[in-house]
Amino acid sequence: MATIKLHYFPVRCRAEVTRLVLHYAKRDFVDHHVTFSDWPAFKPGTPFGSLPYMELGDEVFGQGQAIASYVAREADLYGSSNLDALKIEQLQQLREDLIVEEVNTWSQTDEAKKARFKKRMHEDVYPKFLAQCEKLIKENQAKTESKYTVGDKLSLADFIIFEGTENVRQQNASLLDGYPRVKAVSALVAALDNLKDYLAKRPVWVI
């Protein structure tokens, strides 16, 4: 089995779903954190001038969503059909749209402006994302009579729901009370035996 080395900043953001899946699958990997101060020197050696990227044996691959999809497929977390895969990838893109908003907010250097951005996140952006996720979960559960986000078994979609709501849990947990299915799926992932140790020991990152 090829060795995996995952390169990303010391934040959750575009690599955490991959980390979660690898830990769930009990797949040994090197989780290399590139500090922001080291990034300018590190950047020319990346495949596309961005992070995350993954070394898989002697090959190198970039783009966070592609990496997450690969490790999920390897762990049998990609649904049972092409339609399931489409639904998972739809949710991946929703999460990426939210990441763009989160990074834009987090990167503001003017504190007054950052406060306005945070207010918008909690009053508009997060509720919109949560409502979209709640609708998708509700539709799937009504169709499959399961407790999952896509299909009738655990998939990458459930990990995306968990990871995509981490900032809300950290900053405004009561907001989740209005989205019971999102909350339940997140709790399901948090309770997975293979993740408990990692979740207990990992750093608390702001994004």
CSV table of C-alpha atoms in Angstrom, one decimal:
chain,number,residue,atom,x,y,z
A,1,MET,CA,0.0,0.0,0.0
A,2,ALA,CA,1.4,3.4,-1.0
A,3,THR,CA,2.4,5.7,1.7
A,4,ILE,CA,0.5,9.0,2.1
A,5,LYS,CA,1.8,12.4,3.1
A,6,LEU,CA,-0.7,15.2,3.3
A,7,HIS,CA,0.6,18.7,3.2
A,8,TYR,CA,-1.6,21.6,4.5
A,9,PHE,CA,-1.6,24.6,6.8
A,10,PRO,CA,-2.2,24.1,10.5
A,11,VAL,CA,-6.0,24.6,10.1
A,12,ARG,CA,-9.0,22.5,9.3
A,13,CYS,CA,-10.4,24.2,6.2
A,14,ARG,CA,-9.7,22.3,2.9
A,15,ALA,CA,-7.8,19.3,4.4
A,16,GLU,CA,-9.8,18.3,7.5
A,17,VAL,CA,-12.3,16.1,5.7
A,18,THR,CA,-9.4,14.1,4.3
A,19,ARG,CA,-7.8,13.8,7.7
A,20,LEU,CA,-11.1,12.6,9.2
A,21,VAL,CA,-11.5,9.9,6.6
A,22,LEU,CA,-8.0,8.7,6.9
A,23,HIS,CA,-8.3,8.4,10.7
A,24,TYR,CA,-11.6,6.7,10.3
A,25,ALA,CA,-10.1,4.2,7.8
A,26,LYS,CA,-7.1,3.6,10.1
A,27,ARG,CA,-4.9,4.6,7.2
A,28,ASP,CA,-1.4,5.5,8.3
A,29,PHE,CA,-0.3,8.9,6.9
A,30,VAL,CA,2.0,11.8,7.6
A,31,ASP,CA,0.1,15.0,8.4
A,32,HIS,CA,2.6,17.7,7.5
A,33,HIS,CA,1.6,21.2,8.6
A,34,VAL,CA,3.1,24.0,6.5
A,35,THR,CA,3.4,27.1,8.6
A,36,PHE,CA,2.2,30.4,7.1
A,37,SER,CA,5.7,31.8,7.5
A,38,ASP,CA,7.2,28.8,5.6
A,39,TRP,CA,4.6,28.9,2.8
A,40,PRO,CA,6.4,31.3,0.4
A,41,ALA,CA,9.4,29.0,0.3
A,42,PHE,CA,7.3,25.9,0.2
A,43,LYS,CA,4.9,27.0,-2.5
A,44,PRO,CA,7.1,26.5,-5.6
A,45,GLY,CA,7.4,22.8,-4.8
A,46,THR,CA,3.6,22.2,-4.8
A,47,PRO,CA,1.9,20.8,-7.9
A,48,PHE,CA,-0.4,23.8,-8.5
A,49,GLY,CA,0.9,26.5,-6.2
A,50,SER,CA,-1.7,25.7,-3.6
A,51,LEU,CA,-2.5,23.5,-0.6
A,52,PRO,CA,-3.5,20.9,0.2
A,53,TYR,CA,-1.6,18.4,-1.8
A,54,MET,CA,-0.9,14.7,-1.2
A,55,GLU,CA,2.1,12.5,-1.9
A,56,LEU,CA,0.9,9.0,-2.7
A,57,GLY,CA,3.9,6.8,-3.0
A,58,ASP,CA,6.0,8.4,-5.6
A,59,GLU,CA,3.2,10.4,-7.2
A,60,VAL,CA,1.9,13.9,-6.2
A,61,PHE,CA,-1.7,15.2,-6.4
A,62,GLY,CA,-3.3,18.5,-5.6
A,63,GLN,CA,-6.7,20.0,-5.0
A,64,GLY,CA,-8.5,19.3,-1.7
A,65,GLN,CA,-11.8,18.0,-3.1
A,66,ALA,CA,-10.1,15.5,-5.4
A,67,ILE,CA,-7.9,14.2,-2.5
A,68,ALA,CA,-10.9,13.9,-0.2
A,69,SER,CA,-12.8,12.0,-2.9
A,70,TYR,CA,-9.9,9.6,-3.5
A,71,VAL,CA,-9.4,8.7,0.2
A,72,ALA,CA,-13.2,8.3,0.6
A,73,ARG,CA,-13.4,5.9,-2.3
A,74,GLU,CA,-10.6,3.9,-0.9
A,75,ALA,CA,-12.4,3.7,2.4
A,76,ASP,CA,-15.7,2.7,0.8
A,77,LEU,CA,-17.3,6.0,1.8
A,78,TYR,CA,-18.5,7.1,-1.7
A,79,GLY,CA,-22.1,5.7,-1.7
A,80,SER,CA,-23.4,2.8,-3.7
A,81,SER,CA,-24.1,4.3,-7.1
A,82,ASN,CA,-23.1,7.1,-9.4
A,83,LEU,CA,-26.1,9.0,-8.2
A,84,ASP,CA,-24.9,8.8,-4.6
A,85,ALA,CA,-21.5,10.0,-5.8
A,86,LEU,CA,-23.2,13.0,-7.5
A,87,LYS,CA,-25.0,13.9,-4.3
A,88,ILE,CA,-21.7,13.7,-2.3
A,89,GLU,CA,-19.9,15.9,-4.8
A,90,GLN,CA,-22.8,18.4,-4.8
A,91,LEU,CA,-22.3,18.7,-1.0
A,92,GLN,CA,-18.6,19.0,-1.4
A,93,GLN,CA,-19.1,22.0,-3.6
A,94,LEU,CA,-21.5,23.6,-1.1
A,95,ARG,CA,-18.9,23.1,1.6
A,96,GLU,CA,-16.2,24.7,-0.7
A,97,ASP,CA,-18.5,27.7,-1.2
A,98,LEU,CA,-18.7,28.1,2.6
A,99,ILE,CA,-15.0,27.8,3.0
A,100,VAL,CA,-14.5,30.7,0.6
A,101,GLU,CA,-16.8,32.8,2.9
A,102,GLU,CA,-15.0,31.6,6.1
A,103,VAL,CA,-11.5,32.3,4.7
A,104,ASN,CA,-12.6,35.8,3.5
A,105,THR,CA,-13.9,36.5,7.0
A,106,TRP,CA,-10.9,35.1,8.9
A,107,SER,CA,-8.4,36.9,6.7
A,108,GLN,CA,-9.7,40.4,7.4
A,109,THR,CA,-7.1,42.4,9.2
A,110,ASP,CA,-9.3,45.4,10.2
A,111,GLU,CA,-11.1,44.3,13.4
A,112,ALA,CA,-14.2,46.4,12.7
A,113,LYS,CA,-14.6,45.0,9.3
A,114,LYS,CA,-14.0,41.4,10.6
A,115,ALA,CA,-16.7,41.9,13.1
A,116,ARG,CA,-19.1,42.9,10.3
A,117,PHE,CA,-18.1,39.9,8.3
A,118,LYS,CA,-18.6,37.6,11.3
A,119,LYS,CA,-22.1,39.0,11.9
A,120,ARG,CA,-23.0,38.3,8.3
A,121,MET,CA,-21.7,34.7,8.6
A,122,HIS,CA,-23.9,34.0,11.6
A,123,GLU,CA,-27.0,35.8,10.4
A,124,ASP,CA,-26.9,34.9,6.8
A,125,VAL,CA,-24.2,32.6,5.5
A,126,TYR,CA,-24.3,29.8,8.1
A,127,PRO,CA,-28.1,29.7,8.3
A,128,LYS,CA,-28.3,29.4,4.5
A,129,PHE,CA,-25.7,26.5,4.5
A,130,LEU,CA,-27.4,24.7,7.3
A,131,ALA,CA,-30.8,25.0,5.7
A,132,GLN,CA,-29.4,23.6,2.5
A,133,CYS,CA,-27.8,20.7,4.3
A,134,GLU,CA,-30.9,20.0,6.4
A,135,LYS,CA,-33.1,19.8,3.3
A,136,LEU,CA,-30.7,17.3,1.6
A,137,ILE,CA,-30.5,15.1,4.7
A,138,LYS,CA,-34.3,15.2,5.2
A,139,GLU,CA,-34.9,14.2,1.6
A,140,ASN,CA,-32.5,11.4,1.8
A,141,GLN,CA,-33.7,10.1,5.1
A,142,ALA,CA,-37.3,10.1,3.9
A,143,LYS,CA,-36.3,8.1,0.8
A,144,THR,CA,-34.0,5.6,2.4
A,145,GLU,CA,-35.3,5.5,6.0
A,146,SER,CA,-31.7,5.8,7.1
A,147,LYS,CA,-29.9,8.1,9.5
A,148,TYR,CA,-27.4,9.2,6.8
A,149,THR,CA,-26.9,12.2,4.5
A,150,VAL,CA,-26.6,10.2,1.2
A,151,GLY,CA,-27.9,6.7,0.6
A,152,ASP,CA,-28.3,4.2,3.4
A,153,LYS,CA,-24.8,4.0,4.8
A,154,LEU,CA,-22.0,6.2,6.1
A,155,SER,CA,-20.4,8.2,3.4
A,156,LEU,CA,-18.1,11.2,2.8
A,157,ALA,CA,-21.2,13.3,2.9
A,158,ASP,CA,-21.6,12.7,6.6
A,159,PHE,CA,-18.0,13.7,7.2
A,160,ILE,CA,-18.6,16.9,5.2
A,161,ILE,CA,-21.7,17.7,7.4
A,162,PHE,CA,-19.6,17.2,10.5
A,163,GLU,CA,-16.6,19.2,9.4
A,164,GLY,CA,-18.7,21.9,7.7
A,165,THR,CA,-20.4,22.8,10.9
A,166,GLU,CA,-17.3,22.9,13.2
A,167,ASN,CA,-17.0,26.6,13.2
A,168,VAL,CA,-20.7,26.9,14.1
A,169,ARG,CA,-20.2,24.5,17.0
A,170,GLN,CA,-17.2,26.5,18.2
A,171,GLN,CA,-18.7,30.0,17.9
A,172,ASN,CA,-22.5,29.8,18.0
A,173,ALA,CA,-23.6,26.2,18.9
A,174,SER,CA,-27.2,27.2,19.6
A,175,LEU,CA,-27.7,28.0,15.9
A,176,LEU,CA,-27.6,24.2,15.2
A,177,ASP,CA,-30.7,23.7,17.3
A,178,GLY,CA,-32.8,24.8,14.4
A,179,TYR,CA,-31.4,22.1,12.2
A,180,PRO,CA,-31.9,18.8,14.0
A,181,ARG,CA,-30.9,16.5,11.2
A,182,VAL,CA,-27.6,18.3,10.6
A,183,LYS,CA,-27.0,18.1,14.4
A,184,ALA,CA,-27.8,14.4,14.5
A,185,VAL,CA,-25.5,13.6,11.6
A,186,SER,CA,-22.7,15.6,13.2
A,187,ALA,CA,-23.1,13.7,16.4
A,188,LEU,CA,-23.1,10.4,14.6
A,189,VAL,CA,-19.7,11.2,13.0
A,190,ALA,CA,-18.3,12.6,16.3
A,191,ALA,CA,-19.2,9.3,18.0
A,192,LEU,CA,-17.4,7.0,15.5
A,193,ASP,CA,-14.9,4.9,17.5
A,194,ASN,CA,-12.1,5.4,15.0
A,195,LEU,CA,-12.4,9.2,15.3
A,196,LYS,CA,-12.7,9.7,19.0
A,197,ASP,CA,-9.0,9.7,19.8
A,198,TYR,CA,-8.2,12.1,17.0
A,199,LEU,CA,-11.0,14.5,17.8
A,200,ALA,CA,-9.9,14.5,21.5
A,201,LYS,CA,-6.3,15.3,20.7
A,202,ARG,CA,-6.2,17.5,17.7
A,203,PRO,CA,-5.6,21.3,18.1
A,204,VAL,CA,-8.6,23.6,18.3
A,205,TRP,CA,-8.2,25.6,15.1
A,206,VAL,CA,-10.3,28.7,14.3
A,207,ILE,CA,-11.0,27.7,10.8
